[in-house]
């Protein structure tokens, strides 16, 4: 007999988890997974699939879970999504597959993400078997950036038989999965597994290669690469251009999270990279990166962590689940609040932040109501650390050094839905094209580009 | 892995490493830097490129043993390796021609100044170099600097070699007596700041900032510096900036962000595996 209400995802209790970096969501038990899979109506025309940027065969994989064929379920997902353990954890399912699920009309969609994660974790437990693919086609492809877009593009091309090399600027792979999303939301062993899988497929990876600096596109052409995929992410942090942003103790979210995640500063001094462990931290911004920063600061030992966001709660771009997690952990939200200046002492250390109260005015270009300053509403919060998480701009390091590459006014690469850019043989996808978006959207772009690149290369060899 | 093909002790606590890094050696230009991660649990630290040999696929790094990471590096020997090196990063130095250029190098700054001076000399500039340190045991590469300079002057704080006093004394003297078109000053922040105070605004002054960094590619913004009232990222906008416009006070204070952590990890003195 199938249940009406969804299975709950169990989490680490709040007092324990706010002091450790272990994963918060504990995953479904087998029984829970089967119960949840039982709720799926297996629609003939599944609306959930339409909500998925990479068209995962959702009813099919859920049926396999119901039949207790967990590993087969994971492989079913992998037919269209090469990173199910990642997507099961960080996709905003509530805005995608679960939003279009027929049951969401009654408010209780199938927890597709939790089931995806369950299947992927079962696959990891069983030990994934991969056979190396020997490239059968002509045309070497250079994939620049090893984040979700690049990884997906590389895997798809390798599966289609093309020789692929990934070039990564950092000393480790994964892009935002590695440096951005914290351990407590996406354990790094998962990223490591995915990369191992990719290596087994025969894909080459060159680390420490900053394309645009270490090698140029021209150099890569001379090395025999016939096509390029640029998936370098949206890498340069925005600041607010208010006084005090260069005070000691003010971080961009990129720096803060990179120190914590990639450089493991939470384990200082075992890891040599330091980070300031603030007592009272404020994070400016309302997206997932702001939540990740705030929750990381808490785990580093902060007594108090505040989120400062200029609009109201409904406009917050972060996933509801992450906002709830942050609230449960005791993070305080200052909504309709915006910094005026950051205050410091004579030694350049942060001591406070002065903010305005805001109110919502007419809708702006984004369709959200524009926040407007309430004059005379200034107030000061005493603190010792500020993390600015208001988004990223396109990093011009590579894009400015490619002749003929069309960029938009924000510096993002102009590419069509198939990843095609203004330079023949050059494709792009992910945040460097769209600006900040989601892991799964970047993966979708990587996939589309892989297919276009295959067609392009086949055209060359004909 | 980037293998160390040669290690030399250049001066007290100053070590030279020639490292096999084919891709970087091919691209490196004077003024640029690399990010080095010695081993699995190390920091990523920026080091300026002191030289490069395109034929032998090697770059030269010069390290002053000053904190935890650099003292760990000092223990490496020929045949050991650095786990990760990324670069060359930052803009190359702007090289004029037909000018009289004053090169001012303080301590470790001699290393990055050398390839710039050589390129300036080869481009047909008159190069006058001033190198300085606290004492003569901290100086190195007088021979190399001599070869690429029309005139080489030395200053030591204690007078153990050359002029007794600061490099700035010699800078003031040269600017007064020669037609200097441009000054490069590379060394400790305090020294660059002092040079900026004595070089008149009408003479172009270039300084190279050794800001704290993580990625070195414009992605973290940790290396923020105020130049002429604007915030710049040292890694991608620099590392060289107009020395007249750099807010040195802020720069020097930002350098101390991790002072306590540095003292703590140095005291533990744990070896990197």
mmCIF file of C-alpha atoms in Angstrom, chain B:
data_model
loop_
_atom_site.group_PDB
_atom_site.id
_atom_site.type_symbol
_atom_site.label_atom_id
_atom_site.label_comp_id
_atom_site.label_asym_id
_atom_site.label_seq_id
_atom_site.Cartn_x
_atom_site.Cartn_y
_atom_site.Cartn_z
ATOM 1 C CA UNK B 1 55.018 17.215 -10.242
ATOM 2 C CA UNK B 2 57.659 19.824 -10.947
ATOM 3 C CA UNK B 3 61.144 18.487 -10.338
ATOM 4 C CA UNK B 4 63.873 20.621 -8.816
ATOM 5 C CA UNK B 5 66.885 20.310 -11.094
ATOM 6 C CA UNK B 6 69.133 22.594 -9.069
ATOM 7 C CA UNK B 7 69.095 24.156 -5.623
ATOM 8 C CA UNK B 8 71.577 26.750 -4.408
ATOM 9 C CA UNK B 9 71.862 28.810 -1.283
ATOM 10 C CA UNK B 10 72.209 32.378 -2.491
ATOM 11 C CA UNK B 11 72.417 34.194 0.817
ATOM 12 C CA UNK B 12 71.363 33.837 4.420
ATOM 13 C CA UNK B 13 67.899 32.176 4.249
ATOM 14 C CA UNK B 14 67.676 32.778 0.492
ATOM 15 C CA UNK B 15 67.449 29.764 -1.809
ATOM 16 C CA UNK B 16 67.365 29.362 -5.549
ATOM 17 C CA UNK B 17 65.409 26.572 -7.193
ATOM 18 C CA UNK B 18 65.620 25.678 -10.842
ATOM 19 C CA UNK B 19 62.480 23.760 -11.615
ATOM 20 C CA UNK B 20 61.459 21.759 -14.632
ATOM 21 C CA UNK B 21 58.263 23.422 -15.879
ATOM 22 C CA UNK B 22 58.185 23.239 -19.689
ATOM 23 C CA UNK B 23 54.897 25.012 -20.332
ATOM 24 C CA UNK B 24 55.688 27.891 -17.963
ATOM 25 C CA UNK B 25 59.279 28.244 -19.218
ATOM 26 C CA UNK B 26 57.950 28.716 -22.742
ATOM 27 C CA UNK B 27 55.628 31.552 -21.776
ATOM 28 C CA UNK B 28 57.281 33.305 -18.857
ATOM 29 C CA UNK B 29 58.170 36.983 -19.175
ATOM 30 C CA UNK B 30 59.899 39.276 -16.685
ATOM 31 C CA UNK B 31 57.447 40.639 -14.137
ATOM 32 C CA UNK B 32 55.242 37.565 -14.000
ATOM 33 C CA UNK B 33 54.751 35.123 -11.146
ATOM 34 C CA UNK B 34 53.677 31.572 -10.460
ATOM 35 C CA UNK B 35 51.525 30.022 -7.755
ATOM 36 C CA UNK B 36 53.294 27.164 -5.999
ATOM 37 C CA UNK B 37 51.833 24.434 -3.822
ATOM 38 C CA UNK B 38 54.654 22.395 -2.387
ATOM 39 C CA UNK B 39 52.804 19.316 -1.152
ATOM 40 C CA UNK B 40 49.343 17.957 -0.473
ATOM 41 C CA UNK B 41 48.578 20.067 2.600
ATOM 42 C CA UNK B 42 50.515 23.178 1.595
ATOM 43 C CA UNK B 43 49.253 26.657 0.911
ATOM 44 C CA UNK B 44 49.232 28.068 -2.580
ATOM 45 C CA UNK B 45 51.746 30.919 -2.508
ATOM 46 C CA UNK B 46 52.780 33.365 -5.210
ATOM 47 C CA UNK B 47 56.468 33.526 -6.151
ATOM 48 C CA UNK B 48 57.880 35.838 -8.783
ATOM 49 C CA UNK B 49 59.748 34.266 -11.656
ATOM 50 C CA UNK B 50 63.431 35.134 -11.208
ATOM 51 C CA UNK B 51 64.520 33.618 -14.493
ATOM 52 C CA UNK B 52 63.505 31.138 -17.174
ATOM 53 C CA UNK B 53 65.304 28.972 -19.668
ATOM 54 C CA UNK B 54 63.122 28.132 -22.634
ATOM 55 C CA UNK B 55 65.622 25.648 -24.088
ATOM 56 C CA UNK B 56 66.020 23.707 -20.864
ATOM 57 C CA UNK B 57 62.334 23.935 -19.973
ATOM 58 C CA UNK B 58 63.129 25.396 -16.586
ATOM 59 C CA UNK B 59 62.153 28.359 -14.475
ATOM 60 C CA UNK B 60 64.063 29.825 -11.556
ATOM 61 C CA UNK B 61 62.370 30.644 -8.272
ATOM 62 C CA UNK B 62 64.081 32.399 -5.396
ATOM 63 C CA UNK B 63 62.640 31.864 -1.946
ATOM 64 C CA UNK B 64 63.319 33.742 1.277
ATOM 65 C CA UNK B 65 62.773 31.607 4.339
ATOM 66 C CA UNK B 66 60.422 33.857 6.235
ATOM 67 C CA UNK B 67 57.280 31.971 7.283
ATOM 68 C CA UNK B 68 55.959 28.443 7.454
ATOM 69 C CA UNK B 69 55.549 27.649 3.765
ATOM 70 C CA UNK B 70 58.874 29.151 2.732
ATOM 71 C CA UNK B 71 60.754 27.401 5.521
ATOM 72 C CA UNK B 72 59.252 24.123 4.341
ATOM 73 C CA UNK B 73 60.433 24.926 0.828
ATOM 74 C CA UNK B 74 63.904 25.675 2.127
ATOM 75 C CA UNK B 75 64.205 22.027 3.128
ATOM 76 C CA UNK B 76 63.764 20.772 -0.430
ATOM 77 C CA UNK B 77 66.811 19.658 -2.392
ATOM 78 C CA UNK B 78 67.768 18.890 -5.966
ATOM 79 C CA UNK B 79 65.713 15.924 -7.147
ATOM 80 C CA UNK B 80 62.736 16.787 -4.899
ATOM 81 C CA UNK B 81 59.726 18.389 -6.473
ATOM 82 C CA UNK B 82 56.928 20.878 -6.021
ATOM 83 C CA UNK B 83 53.532 19.238 -6.321
ATOM 84 C CA UNK B 84 51.877 22.087 -8.224
ATOM 85 C CA UNK B 85 53.033 25.173 -10.076
ATOM 86 C CA UNK B 86 50.624 27.300 -12.101
ATOM 87 C CA UNK B 87 51.527 30.204 -14.315
ATOM 88 C CA UNK B 88 52.948 32.371 -15.647
ATOM 89 C CA UNK B 89 50.439 34.759 -14.100
ATOM 90 C CA UNK B 90 49.984 38.514 -14.037
ATOM 91 C CA UNK B 91 51.061 41.024 -16.633
ATOM 92 C CA UNK B 92 54.652 41.091 -17.889
ATOM 93 C CA UNK B 93 56.624 44.263 -17.129
ATOM 94 C CA UNK B 94 56.208 47.102 -19.544
ATOM 95 C CA UNK B 95 59.570 47.529 -21.260
ATOM 96 C CA UNK B 96 60.349 50.958 -22.790
ATOM 97 C CA UNK B 97 63.322 51.654 -25.049
ATOM 98 C CA UNK B 98 65.907 54.417 -25.105
ATOM 99 C CA UNK B 99 65.236 55.498 -21.515
ATOM 100 C CA UNK B 100 67.373 55.758 -18.431
ATOM 101 C CA UNK B 101 65.815 53.393 -15.931
ATOM 102 C CA UNK B 102 66.613 53.158 -12.248
ATOM 103 C CA UNK B 103 66.135 49.676 -10.797
ATOM 104 C CA UNK B 104 65.764 49.491 -7.038
ATOM 105 C CA UNK B 105 65.816 46.078 -5.414
ATOM 106 C CA UNK B 106 65.501 45.334 -1.725
ATOM 107 C CA UNK B 107 66.543 41.928 -0.373
ATOM 108 C CA UNK B 108 64.614 39.163 -2.105
ATOM 109 C CA UNK B 109 63.465 41.794 -4.622
ATOM 110 C CA UNK B 110 66.786 41.335 -6.400
ATOM 111 C CA UNK B 111 65.414 38.096 -7.863
ATOM 112 C CA UNK B 112 62.427 39.551 -9.758
ATOM 113 C CA UNK B 113 64.340 42.731 -10.638
ATOM 114 C CA UNK B 114 67.082 40.819 -12.444
ATOM 115 C CA UNK B 115 65.112 39.557 -15.509
ATOM 116 C CA UNK B 116 63.400 42.938 -15.854
ATOM 117 C CA UNK B 117 66.760 44.738 -15.816
ATOM 118 C CA UNK B 118 68.111 42.294 -18.395
ATOM 119 C CA UNK B 119 65.175 42.854 -20.707
ATOM 120 C CA UNK B 120 65.445 46.623 -20.279
ATOM 121 C CA UNK B 121 69.129 46.481 -21.102
ATOM 122 C CA UNK B 122 68.499 44.322 -24.176
ATOM 123 C CA UNK B 123 65.821 46.751 -25.311
ATOM 124 C CA UNK B 124 68.399 49.525 -25.436
ATOM 125 C CA UNK B 125 67.780 51.297 -22.144
ATOM 126 C CA UNK B 126 70.416 52.650 -19.833
ATOM 127 C CA UNK B 127 70.042 50.637 -16.631
ATOM 128 C CA UNK B 128 71.210 51.924 -13.258
ATOM 129 C CA UNK B 129 70.638 49.419 -10.459
ATOM 130 C CA UNK B 130 70.579 49.851 -6.730
ATOM 131 C CA UNK B 131 70.426 46.724 -4.606
ATOM 132 C CA UNK B 132 70.170 46.746 -0.866
ATOM 133 C CA UNK B 133 69.682 44.616 2.222
ATOM 134 C CA UNK B 134 70.162 44.773 5.974
ATOM 135 C CA UNK B 135 73.685 43.385 5.636
ATOM 136 C CA UNK B 136 75.971 41.888 3.006
ATOM 137 C CA UNK B 137 75.081 38.280 3.911
ATOM 138 C CA UNK B 138 71.573 38.885 2.647
ATOM 139 C CA UNK B 139 72.685 40.176 -0.751
ATOM 140 C CA UNK B 140 73.029 37.985 -3.818
ATOM 141 C CA UNK B 141 73.405 38.150 -7.588
ATOM 142 C CA UNK B 142 75.709 41.199 -7.579
ATOM 143 C CA UNK B 143 77.475 39.529 -10.541
ATOM 144 C CA UNK B 144 74.270 38.937 -12.488
ATOM 145 C CA UNK B 145 72.957 42.408 -11.740
ATOM 146 C CA UNK B 146 76.317 43.882 -12.717
ATOM 147 C CA UNK B 147 76.138 42.278 -16.144
ATOM 148 C CA UNK B 148 72.743 43.752 -16.978
ATOM 149 C CA UNK B 149 73.370 47.191 -15.472
ATOM 150 C CA UNK B 150 75.369 50.140 -16.760
ATOM 151 C CA UNK B 151 75.944 51.036 -13.160
ATOM 152 C CA UNK B 152 75.391 48.983 -10.020
ATOM 153 C CA UNK B 153 75.221 50.429 -6.515
ATOM 154 C CA UNK B 154 74.923 48.595 -3.239
ATOM 155 C CA UNK B 155 73.505 49.724 0.071
ATOM 156 C CA UNK B 156 73.444 47.864 3.381
ATOM 157 C CA UNK B 157 71.837 49.093 6.586
ATOM 158 C CA UNK B 158 74.957 48.225 8.599
ATOM 159 C CA UNK B 159 77.458 49.345 5.988
ATOM 160 C CA UNK B 160 78.945 45.854 5.605
ATOM 161 C CA UNK B 161 78.959 46.426 1.866
ATOM 162 C CA UNK B 162 78.577 49.577 -0.230
ATOM 163 C CA UNK B 163 76.698 52.590 1.035
ATOM 164 C CA UNK B 164 75.809 52.497 4.723
ATOM 165 C CA UNK B 165 72.127 53.276 4.866
ATOM 166 C CA UNK B 166 68.964 52.685 2.882
ATOM 167 C CA UNK B 167 68.517 52.263 -0.859
ATOM 168 C CA UNK B 168 66.410 55.408 -0.761
ATOM 169 C CA UNK B 169 69.513 57.494 0.011
ATOM 170 C CA UNK B 170 71.026 56.327 -3.278
ATOM 171 C CA UNK B 171 67.710 56.776 -5.106
ATOM 172 C CA UNK B 172 67.530 60.415 -4.009
ATOM 173 C CA UNK B 173 71.106 60.944 -5.133
ATOM 174 C CA UNK B 174 70.609 59.362 -8.571
ATOM 175 C CA UNK B 175 67.399 61.228 -9.251
ATOM 176 C CA UNK B 176 69.149 64.486 -8.383
ATOM 177 C CA UNK B 177 72.201 63.855 -10.554
ATOM 178 C CA UNK B 178 70.951 61.811 -13.499
ATOM 179 C CA UNK B 179 68.121 62.174 -15.930
ATOM 180 C CA UNK B 180 66.055 59.256 -14.724
ATOM 181 C CA UNK B 181 62.990 58.555 -16.867
ATOM 182 C CA UNK B 182 61.566 55.682 -14.904
ATOM 183 C CA UNK B 183 62.020 53.770 -11.679
ATOM 184 C CA UNK B 184 61.245 50.150 -10.860
ATOM 185 C CA UNK B 185 61.199 49.300 -7.161
ATOM 186 C CA UNK B 186 60.714 45.738 -5.934
ATOM 187 C CA UNK B 187 61.229 44.515 -2.404
ATOM 188 C CA UNK B 188 59.515 44.538 0.971
ATOM 189 C CA UNK B 189 56.421 46.721 1.138
ATOM 190 C CA UNK B 190 58.062 49.138 3.561
ATOM 191 C CA UNK B 191 60.940 49.662 1.146
ATOM 192 C CA UNK B 192 58.695 50.206 -1.878
ATOM 193 C CA UNK B 193 56.679 52.666 0.153
ATOM 194 C CA UNK B 194 59.869 54.528 1.095
ATOM 195 C CA UNK B 195 60.966 54.669 -2.541
ATOM 196 C CA UNK B 196 57.531 55.982 -3.532
ATOM 197 C CA UNK B 197 58.011 58.837 -1.039
ATOM 198 C CA UNK B 198 61.273 59.991 -2.599
ATOM 199 C CA UNK B 199 60.540 59.545 -6.296
ATOM 200 C CA UNK B 200 58.908 62.692 -7.704
ATOM 201 C CA UNK B 201 55.470 62.263 -9.285
ATOM 202 C CA UNK B 202 56.764 63.219 -12.729
ATOM 203 C CA UNK B 203 59.046 60.186 -12.851
ATOM 204 C CA UNK B 204 57.195 56.986 -13.639
ATOM 205 C CA UNK B 205 57.444 54.522 -10.757
ATOM 206 C CA UNK B 206 56.568 50.859 -11.051
ATOM 207 C CA UNK B 207 56.304 48.615 -8.003
ATOM 208 C CA UNK B 208 55.571 44.889 -7.916
ATOM 209 C CA UNK B 209 53.270 43.853 -5.095
ATOM 210 C CA UNK B 210 53.570 40.530 -3.305
ATOM 211 C CA UNK B 211 49.993 40.454 -2.023
ATOM 212 C CA UNK B 212 48.478 37.411 -0.327
ATOM 213 C CA UNK B 213 46.773 35.202 -2.906
ATOM 214 C CA UNK B 214 44.957 31.914 -3.246
ATOM 215 C CA UNK B 215 44.250 31.153 -6.903
ATOM 216 C CA UNK B 216 46.230 33.875 -8.671
ATOM 217 C CA UNK B 217 43.748 34.049 -11.555
ATOM 218 C CA UNK B 218 41.253 36.693 -10.414
ATOM 219 C CA UNK B 219 38.882 34.266 -8.837
ATOM 220 C CA UNK B 220 39.133 35.028 -5.105
ATOM 221 C CA UNK B 221 39.973 38.709 -4.738
ATOM 222 C CA UNK B 222 42.117 38.131 -1.654
ATOM 223 C CA UNK B 223 44.899 40.199 -3.228
ATOM 224 C CA UNK B 224 42.822 43.403 -3.343
ATOM 225 C CA UNK B 225 44.846 46.585 -3.312
ATOM 226 C CA UNK B 226 43.805 50.228 -3.594
ATOM 227 C CA UNK B 227 45.471 52.006 -6.499
ATOM 228 C CA UNK B 228 44.497 55.607 -7.108
ATOM 229 C CA UNK B 229 41.350 55.068 -5.026
ATOM 230 C CA UNK B 230 40.231 52.067 -7.072
ATOM 231 C CA UNK B 231 40.279 48.463 -5.930
ATOM 232 C CA UNK B 232 42.489 46.255 -8.110
ATOM 233 C CA UNK B 233 43.305 42.566 -7.970
ATOM 234 C CA UNK B 234 47.084 42.199 -7.747
ATOM 235 C CA UNK B 235 47.021 38.826 -9.520
ATOM 236 C CA UNK B 236 45.301 39.852 -12.745
ATOM 237 C CA UNK B 237 45.557 43.659 -12.765
ATOM 238 C CA UNK B 238 49.184 43.597 -11.558
ATOM 239 C CA UNK B 239 51.414 42.496 -9.988
ATOM 240 C CA UNK B 240 53.027 45.754 -11.165
ATOM 241 C CA UNK B 241 51.293 49.034 -10.415
ATOM 242 C CA UNK B 242 52.003 52.727 -10.492
ATOM 243 C CA UNK B 243 53.912 53.143 -7.235
ATOM 244 C CA UNK B 244 52.750 56.725 -6.819
ATOM 245 C CA UNK B 245 49.149 55.567 -6.575
ATOM 246 C CA UNK B 246 49.360 52.455 -4.405
ATOM 247 C CA UNK B 247 47.864 52.760 -0.924
ATOM 248 C CA UNK B 248 50.846 51.226 0.864
ATOM 249 C CA UNK B 249 49.399 51.727 4.314
ATOM 250 C CA UNK B 250 46.480 49.464 3.469
ATOM 251 C CA UNK B 251 48.734 47.073 1.560
ATOM 252 C CA UNK B 252 51.067 46.648 4.535
ATOM 253 C CA UNK B 253 48.198 46.063 6.948
ATOM 254 C CA UNK B 254 46.555 43.533 4.640
ATOM 255 C CA UNK B 255 49.849 41.670 4.631
ATOM 256 C CA UNK B 256 49.403 41.009 8.335
ATOM 257 C CA UNK B 257 45.992 39.311 8.080
ATOM 258 C CA UNK B 258 47.335 35.888 8.994
ATOM 259 C CA UNK B 259 50.173 36.994 11.274
ATOM 260 C CA UNK B 260 48.806 35.083 14.296
ATOM 261 C CA UNK B 261 48.075 31.940 12.302
ATOM 262 C CA UNK B 262 51.544 32.114 10.761
ATOM 263 C CA UNK B 263 53.184 32.354 14.184
ATOM 264 C CA UNK B 264 51.090 29.441 15.419
ATOM 265 C CA UNK B 265 51.922 27.073 12.575
ATOM 266 C CA UNK B 266 55.600 28.078 12.644
ATOM 267 C CA UNK B 267 55.748 27.303 16.353
ATOM 268 C CA UNK B 268 54.304 23.855 15.717
ATOM 269 C CA UNK B 269 56.998 23.412 13.087
ATOM 270 C CA UNK B 270 55.222 20.417 11.577
ATOM 271 C CA UNK B 271 56.850 18.946 8.497
ATOM 272 C CA UNK B 272 54.772 18.646 5.379
ATOM 273 C CA UNK B 273 54.358 15.078 4.312
#
